[in-house]
mmCIF file of C-alpha atoms and ligand atoms in Angstrom:
data_model
loop_
_atom_site.group_PDB
_atom_site.id
_atom_site.type_symbol
_atom_site.label_atom_id
_atom_site.label_comp_id
_atom_site.label_asym_id
_atom_site.label_seq_id
_atom_site.Cartn_x
_atom_site.Cartn_y
_atom_site.Cartn_z
ATOM 1 C CA UNK A 27 115.030 109.642 111.313
ATOM 2 C CA UNK A 28 114.029 111.011 114.740
ATOM 3 C CA UNK A 29 115.479 108.978 117.583
ATOM 4 C CA UNK A 30 112.711 108.451 120.158
ATOM 5 C CA UNK A 31 113.659 108.356 123.749
ATOM 6 C CA UNK A 32 110.890 105.968 124.708
ATOM 7 C CA UNK A 33 107.717 104.365 123.409
ATOM 8 C CA UNK A 34 105.569 107.071 124.889
ATOM 9 C CA UNK A 35 107.089 109.656 122.583
ATOM 10 C CA UNK A 36 105.802 107.504 119.622
ATOM 11 C CA UNK A 37 102.514 106.942 121.315
ATOM 12 C CA UNK A 38 101.774 110.641 121.645
ATOM 13 C CA UNK A 39 101.940 110.920 117.840
ATOM 14 C CA UNK A 40 99.221 108.277 117.290
ATOM 15 C CA UNK A 41 95.479 108.777 117.167
ATOM 16 C CA UNK A 42 94.962 106.131 119.843
ATOM 17 C CA UNK A 43 92.034 104.614 118.010
ATOM 18 C CA UNK A 44 93.428 101.064 118.416
ATOM 19 C CA UNK A 45 92.033 100.449 114.919
ATOM 20 C CA UNK A 46 94.497 97.550 114.329
ATOM 21 C CA UNK A 47 95.227 98.542 110.719
ATOM 22 C CA UNK A 48 98.960 98.160 111.617
ATOM 23 C CA UNK A 49 98.117 94.557 112.508
ATOM 24 C CA UNK A 50 98.903 95.094 116.194
ATOM 25 C CA UNK A 51 96.253 95.035 118.823
ATOM 26 C CA UNK A 52 96.707 98.557 120.142
ATOM 27 C CA UNK A 53 98.463 101.889 119.371
ATOM 28 C CA UNK A 54 100.553 101.309 122.515
ATOM 29 C CA UNK A 55 101.804 98.001 121.117
ATOM 30 C CA UNK A 56 102.617 99.775 117.854
ATOM 31 C CA UNK A 57 104.470 102.521 119.716
ATOM 32 C CA UNK A 58 106.548 99.920 121.508
ATOM 33 C CA UNK A 59 107.278 98.126 118.218
ATOM 34 C CA UNK A 60 108.415 101.373 116.560
ATOM 35 C CA UNK A 61 110.606 102.154 119.549
ATOM 36 C CA UNK A 62 112.276 98.706 119.395
ATOM 37 C CA UNK A 63 112.661 98.888 115.591
ATOM 38 C CA UNK A 64 110.170 96.148 114.769
ATOM 39 C CA UNK A 65 107.785 98.554 112.992
ATOM 40 C CA UNK A 66 108.186 101.885 111.199
ATOM 41 C CA UNK A 67 106.007 104.865 111.515
ATOM 42 C CA UNK A 68 104.670 104.571 107.977
ATOM 43 C CA UNK A 69 103.059 101.297 108.892
ATOM 44 C CA UNK A 70 100.345 103.218 110.747
ATOM 45 C CA UNK A 71 98.114 104.350 107.904
ATOM 46 C CA UNK A 72 96.438 106.893 110.169
ATOM 47 C CA UNK A 73 99.536 108.995 110.640
ATOM 48 C CA UNK A 74 99.879 111.877 108.274
ATOM 49 C CA UNK A 75 102.550 111.410 105.605
ATOM 50 C CA UNK A 76 103.648 114.995 106.223
ATOM 51 C CA UNK A 77 104.307 114.301 109.908
ATOM 52 C CA UNK A 78 106.270 111.151 109.034
ATOM 53 C CA UNK A 79 108.291 113.127 106.546
ATOM 54 C CA UNK A 80 108.968 115.813 109.198
ATOM 55 C CA UNK A 81 110.191 113.250 111.570
ATOM 56 C CA UNK A 82 112.584 111.924 108.853
ATOM 57 C CA UNK A 83 110.662 108.766 108.294
ATOM 58 C CA UNK A 84 110.633 107.287 104.896
ATOM 59 C CA UNK A 85 107.095 107.888 103.604
ATOM 60 C CA UNK A 86 108.213 106.288 100.329
ATOM 61 C CA UNK A 87 109.177 103.139 102.120
ATOM 62 C CA UNK A 88 105.780 101.656 101.424
ATOM 63 C CA UNK A 89 106.755 100.064 98.113
ATOM 64 C CA UNK A 90 103.816 99.215 95.788
ATOM 65 C CA UNK A 91 104.199 95.537 96.581
ATOM 66 C CA UNK A 92 104.203 96.080 100.272
ATOM 67 C CA UNK A 93 101.089 98.280 99.870
ATOM 68 C CA UNK A 94 99.460 95.436 97.954
ATOM 69 C CA UNK A 95 100.366 92.912 100.627
ATOM 70 C CA UNK A 96 98.938 95.207 103.334
ATOM 71 C CA UNK A 97 95.716 95.439 101.294
ATOM 72 C CA UNK A 98 95.594 91.650 101.129
ATOM 73 C CA UNK A 99 96.131 91.435 104.883
ATOM 74 C CA UNK A 100 93.142 93.586 105.499
ATOM 75 C CA UNK A 101 90.978 91.550 103.119
ATOM 76 C CA UNK A 102 91.979 88.277 104.778
ATOM 77 C CA UNK A 103 91.458 89.747 108.189
ATOM 78 C CA UNK A 104 87.835 90.353 107.152
ATOM 79 C CA UNK A 105 87.483 86.757 105.965
ATOM 80 C CA UNK A 106 88.823 85.503 109.308
ATOM 81 C CA UNK A 107 86.048 87.477 111.021
ATOM 82 C CA UNK A 108 83.457 85.342 109.250
ATOM 83 C CA UNK A 109 85.031 82.060 110.494
ATOM 84 C CA UNK A 110 83.886 79.974 113.391
ATOM 85 C CA UNK A 111 87.367 80.029 114.980
ATOM 86 C CA UNK A 112 86.716 77.302 117.532
ATOM 87 C CA UNK A 113 85.521 74.904 114.897
ATOM 88 C CA UNK A 114 88.389 75.887 112.575
ATOM 89 C CA UNK A 115 90.837 75.180 115.376
ATOM 90 C CA UNK A 116 89.232 71.796 115.870
ATOM 91 C CA UNK A 117 89.541 70.959 112.185
ATOM 92 C CA UNK A 118 93.101 72.054 112.036
ATOM 93 C CA UNK A 119 93.949 70.156 115.203
ATOM 94 C CA UNK A 120 95.152 73.329 116.838
ATOM 95 C CA UNK A 121 94.563 74.959 120.206
ATOM 96 C CA UNK A 122 91.564 77.285 120.948
ATOM 97 C CA UNK A 123 91.293 79.129 124.230
ATOM 98 C CA UNK A 124 90.377 82.644 125.409
ATOM 99 C CA UNK A 125 88.664 83.272 122.081
ATOM 100 C CA UNK A 126 91.961 82.766 120.124
ATOM 101 C CA UNK A 127 93.102 80.047 117.742
ATOM 102 C CA UNK A 128 96.765 79.351 118.396
ATOM 103 C CA UNK A 129 99.188 77.496 116.200
ATOM 104 C CA UNK A 130 102.974 77.423 115.915
ATOM 105 C CA UNK A 131 104.737 79.544 113.294
ATOM 106 C CA UNK A 132 108.461 78.796 113.095
ATOM 107 C CA UNK A 133 108.105 77.166 116.518
ATOM 108 C CA UNK A 134 106.560 80.267 118.164
ATOM 109 C CA UNK A 135 103.003 80.711 119.327
ATOM 110 C CA UNK A 136 100.917 82.637 116.827
ATOM 111 C CA UNK A 137 97.339 83.444 117.826
ATOM 112 C CA UNK A 138 94.429 84.967 115.928
ATOM 113 C CA UNK A 139 91.208 86.254 117.548
ATOM 114 C CA UNK A 140 87.738 86.616 116.031
ATOM 115 C CA UNK A 141 88.675 90.100 114.707
ATOM 116 C CA UNK A 142 91.551 88.633 112.830
ATOM 117 C CA UNK A 143 93.967 90.410 115.146
ATOM 118 C CA UNK A 144 97.378 88.671 115.476
ATOM 119 C CA UNK A 145 99.158 88.004 118.693
ATOM 120 C CA UNK A 146 102.608 86.591 118.478
ATOM 121 C CA UNK A 147 105.862 86.007 120.449
ATOM 122 C CA UNK A 148 107.864 87.221 117.524
ATOM 123 C CA UNK A 149 107.722 90.017 115.076
ATOM 124 C CA UNK A 150 105.990 88.584 111.987
ATOM 125 C CA UNK A 151 106.079 90.499 108.772
ATOM 126 C CA UNK A 152 103.126 90.566 106.336
ATOM 127 C CA UNK A 153 104.872 88.162 104.057
ATOM 128 C CA UNK A 154 104.534 85.580 106.810
ATOM 129 C CA UNK A 155 101.186 86.745 108.209
ATOM 130 C CA UNK A 156 99.374 86.476 104.838
ATOM 131 C CA UNK A 157 100.176 82.752 104.416
ATOM 132 C CA UNK A 158 99.222 82.008 108.052
ATOM 133 C CA UNK A 159 95.787 83.647 107.451
ATOM 134 C CA UNK A 160 95.452 81.685 104.237
ATOM 135 C CA UNK A 161 96.470 78.415 105.978
ATOM 136 C CA UNK A 162 93.767 78.987 108.594
ATOM 137 C CA UNK A 163 91.139 79.891 106.007
ATOM 138 C CA UNK A 164 91.989 76.934 103.797
ATOM 139 C CA UNK A 165 91.706 74.612 106.764
ATOM 140 C CA UNK A 166 94.897 72.686 105.995
ATOM 141 C CA UNK A 167 93.809 69.087 106.284
ATOM 142 C CA UNK A 168 96.378 67.121 104.241
ATOM 143 C CA UNK A 169 98.944 65.195 106.315
ATOM 144 C CA UNK A 170 102.628 65.450 105.685
ATOM 145 C CA UNK A 171 103.930 62.744 103.259
ATOM 146 C CA UNK A 172 107.623 62.935 104.210
ATOM 147 C CA UNK A 173 108.704 63.259 100.603
ATOM 148 C CA UNK A 174 110.639 66.397 99.707
ATOM 149 C CA UNK A 175 110.393 68.329 96.410
ATOM 150 C CA UNK A 176 111.915 71.565 95.218
ATOM 151 C CA UNK A 177 109.543 74.527 94.771
ATOM 152 C CA UNK A 178 109.524 74.227 90.964
ATOM 153 C CA UNK A 179 108.193 70.581 91.241
ATOM 154 C CA UNK A 180 105.181 71.534 93.265
ATOM 155 C CA UNK A 181 102.031 71.303 91.047
ATOM 156 C CA UNK A 182 101.905 75.147 90.558
ATOM 157 C CA UNK A 183 105.483 75.856 91.407
ATOM 158 C CA UNK A 184 106.986 76.214 87.956
ATOM 159 C CA UNK A 185 105.695 79.707 87.318
ATOM 160 C CA UNK A 186 107.038 81.247 90.534
ATOM 161 C CA UNK A 187 110.231 79.175 90.694
ATOM 162 C CA UNK A 188 112.650 81.860 89.493
ATOM 163 C CA UNK A 189 111.087 84.459 91.831
ATOM 164 C CA UNK A 190 111.400 81.942 94.678
ATOM 165 C CA UNK A 191 115.141 81.421 93.843
ATOM 166 C CA UNK A 192 115.704 85.209 93.705
ATOM 167 C CA UNK A 193 113.809 86.097 96.870
ATOM 168 C CA UNK A 194 114.626 83.121 99.106
ATOM 169 C CA UNK A 195 117.343 80.703 98.022
ATOM 170 C CA UNK A 196 119.877 83.197 96.676
ATOM 171 C CA UNK A 197 119.720 85.643 99.661
ATOM 172 C CA UNK A 198 119.933 82.724 102.125
ATOM 173 C CA UNK A 199 122.890 81.230 100.280
ATOM 174 C CA UNK A 200 124.674 84.557 100.370
ATOM 175 C CA UNK A 201 124.105 84.782 104.140
ATOM 176 C CA UNK A 202 125.202 81.156 104.659
ATOM 177 C CA UNK A 203 128.444 81.931 102.728
ATOM 178 C CA UNK A 204 129.432 84.736 105.089
ATOM 179 C CA UNK A 205 127.759 83.862 108.389
ATOM 180 C CA UNK A 206 129.354 80.784 109.838
ATOM 181 C CA UNK A 207 126.722 80.292 112.594
ATOM 182 C CA UNK A 208 123.700 81.047 110.396
ATOM 183 C CA UNK A 209 122.236 77.543 110.660
ATOM 184 C CA UNK A 210 122.873 77.416 114.454
ATOM 185 C CA UNK A 211 120.931 80.678 114.726
ATOM 186 C CA UNK A 212 118.101 79.407 112.613
ATOM 187 C CA UNK A 213 117.871 76.223 114.667
ATOM 188 C CA UNK A 214 118.035 78.137 117.917
ATOM 189 C CA UNK A 215 115.679 80.955 117.025
ATOM 190 C CA UNK A 216 113.110 79.090 114.974
ATOM 191 C CA UNK A 217 113.078 75.606 116.529
ATOM 192 C CA UNK A 218 114.750 74.066 113.512
ATOM 193 C CA UNK A 219 116.472 70.678 113.694
ATOM 194 C CA UNK A 220 119.473 69.354 111.978
ATOM 195 C CA UNK A 221 118.710 66.159 109.996
ATOM 196 C CA UNK A 222 120.651 63.619 107.959
ATOM 197 C CA UNK A 223 122.393 65.331 105.116
ATOM 198 C CA UNK A 224 120.014 65.149 102.180
ATOM 199 C CA UNK A 225 121.229 65.091 98.584
ATOM 200 C CA UNK A 226 124.899 65.050 99.670
ATOM 201 C CA UNK A 227 124.573 68.504 101.229
ATOM 202 C CA UNK A 228 126.932 69.570 103.995
ATOM 203 C CA UNK A 229 124.107 70.820 106.165
ATOM 204 C CA UNK A 230 120.388 69.972 106.176
ATOM 205 C CA UNK A 231 117.935 71.475 108.529
ATOM 206 C CA UNK A 232 114.174 71.144 108.824
ATOM 207 C CA UNK A 233 112.002 74.050 109.910
ATOM 208 C CA UNK A 234 108.262 74.192 110.486
ATOM 209 C CA UNK A 235 106.973 77.592 109.290
ATOM 210 C CA UNK A 236 103.427 76.178 109.713
ATOM 211 C CA UNK A 237 102.278 72.904 111.364
ATOM 212 C CA UNK A 238 101.687 71.013 108.021
ATOM 213 C CA UNK A 239 104.239 72.980 106.003
ATOM 214 C CA UNK A 240 107.710 71.686 106.904
ATOM 215 C CA UNK A 241 110.641 73.119 104.964
ATOM 216 C CA UNK A 242 113.998 71.441 104.327
ATOM 217 C CA UNK A 243 117.047 73.726 103.755
ATOM 218 C CA UNK A 244 120.103 72.126 102.214
ATOM 219 C CA UNK A 245 123.455 73.907 101.919
ATOM 220 C CA UNK A 246 126.469 72.817 100.017
ATOM 221 C CA UNK A 247 129.765 74.528 100.871
ATOM 222 C CA UNK A 248 132.049 75.738 98.101
ATOM 223 C CA UNK A 249 134.949 73.480 97.196
ATOM 224 C CA UNK A 250 137.780 73.661 94.670
ATOM 225 C CA UNK A 251 135.399 72.757 91.804
ATOM 226 C CA UNK A 252 132.017 74.038 92.768
ATOM 227 C CA UNK A 253 130.517 77.221 94.128
ATOM 228 C CA UNK A 254 128.370 76.876 97.220
ATOM 229 C CA UNK A 255 124.637 76.338 96.826
ATOM 230 C CA UNK A 256 121.506 76.389 98.910
ATOM 231 C CA UNK A 257 118.147 74.852 98.093
ATOM 232 C CA UNK A 258 114.825 74.785 99.838
ATOM 233 C CA UNK A 259 112.530 71.821 99.617
ATOM 234 C CA UNK A 260 108.819 71.399 100.634
ATOM 235 C CA UNK A 261 106.775 68.388 101.483
ATOM 236 C CA UNK A 262 105.185 66.858 98.381
ATOM 237 C CA UNK A 263 101.740 67.640 99.776
ATOM 238 C CA UNK A 264 102.540 71.256 100.725
ATOM 239 C CA UNK A 265 100.354 72.793 98.039
ATOM 240 C CA UNK A 266 97.311 71.022 99.326
ATOM 241 C CA UNK A 267 97.597 73.031 102.516
ATOM 242 C CA UNK A 268 98.844 76.307 101.093
ATOM 243 C CA UNK A 269 98.910 77.630 97.462
ATOM 244 C CA UNK A 270 102.232 78.132 95.716
ATOM 245 C CA UNK A 271 102.153 81.933 95.942
ATOM 246 C CA UNK A 272 101.666 81.724 99.680
ATOM 247 C CA UNK A 273 104.514 79.186 100.050
ATOM 248 C CA UNK A 274 106.673 81.736 98.076
ATOM 249 C CA UNK A 275 105.520 84.562 100.387
ATOM 250 C CA UNK A 276 106.066 82.484 103.527
ATOM 251 C CA UNK A 277 109.609 81.676 102.491
ATOM 252 C CA UNK A 278 110.249 85.286 101.510
ATOM 253 C CA UNK A 279 108.980 86.450 104.911
ATOM 254 C CA UNK A 280 111.265 83.886 106.680
ATOM 255 C CA UNK A 281 114.245 85.017 104.544
ATOM 256 C CA UNK A 282 113.613 88.653 105.473
ATOM 257 C CA UNK A 283 113.409 87.769 109.154
ATOM 258 C CA UNK A 284 116.734 85.929 108.911
ATOM 259 C CA UNK A 285 118.300 88.865 106.959
ATOM 260 C CA UNK A 286 117.168 91.272 109.699
ATOM 261 C CA UNK A 287 118.600 89.121 112.447
ATOM 262 C CA UNK A 288 121.928 88.695 110.637
ATOM 263 C CA UNK A 289 122.092 92.463 110.081
ATOM 264 C CA UNK A 290 121.615 93.101 113.776
ATOM 265 C CA UNK A 291 124.322 90.624 114.673
ATOM 266 C CA UNK A 292 126.806 91.969 112.147
HETATM 267 S S1 SF4 B 22 97.119 101.612 112.707
HETATM 268 FE FE1 SF4 B 22 97.803 103.361 113.851
HETATM 269 S S2 SF4 B 22 95.976 104.098 114.838
HETATM 270 FE FE2 SF4 B 22 95.518 102.028 114.215
HETATM 271 S S3 SF4 B 22 96.106 100.713 115.959
HETATM 272 FE FE3 SF4 B 22 97.874 100.777 114.685
HETATM 273 S S4 SF4 B 22 99.001 102.515 115.513
HETATM 274 FE FE4 SF4 B 22 96.989 102.767 116.292
#
């Protein structure tokens, strides 16, 4: 892959249409994100695949599923455009100013404007962005109950439970097994908080991926008799604010963000 000396080298390759199909507000923002490693060239659909291949970029990196999720993003972006954002913000109990609805995603500000364009303090992958769009579109009104349930015990959780374990719980457990300060990092980076140890776990932390979607992560260290384990729990009312597939996607996106951070630190 070509090593760019600065963001302007990337910018020169782009068509400068600021079309936002890469989910960033401008081509310049995209160039900066490629330069810092937060985006890859193939995420601009306007760049020729031949050029990406010449530069050593992985044109095959758009896996079918990622392509599907990008298509979903574009569809949801259009639906956001038909919303009265100010009224939606009022119903959600979130902030609206400067034409943008702003809520907190994993403790960071995440804004959407009337075009459906996202503005965030952190790099958010489509796995996270899709559920955020859906949360806004659904109008999440149900208050948190304070009761925790595993994914499979959510009303529609059974079907996606094994995928959830594969994509979220197992990779996080693996990371927790080898990264001693994983939970400190999660707390620090994503405004998590350590809570009483639920279900006899050794560590329990609560995160807030979306305002009315708290998530409890419990980790049990290995001992002489048992392997380690990690489980994720949701509020019992979570599915009233976000469908099970989106909860799965949100957790997958979060897991991928953590994996990326752990990789950079290793
Ligand atoms: S998709 Fe490509 S052309 Fe469109 S704004 Fe993003 S970088 Fe620019």
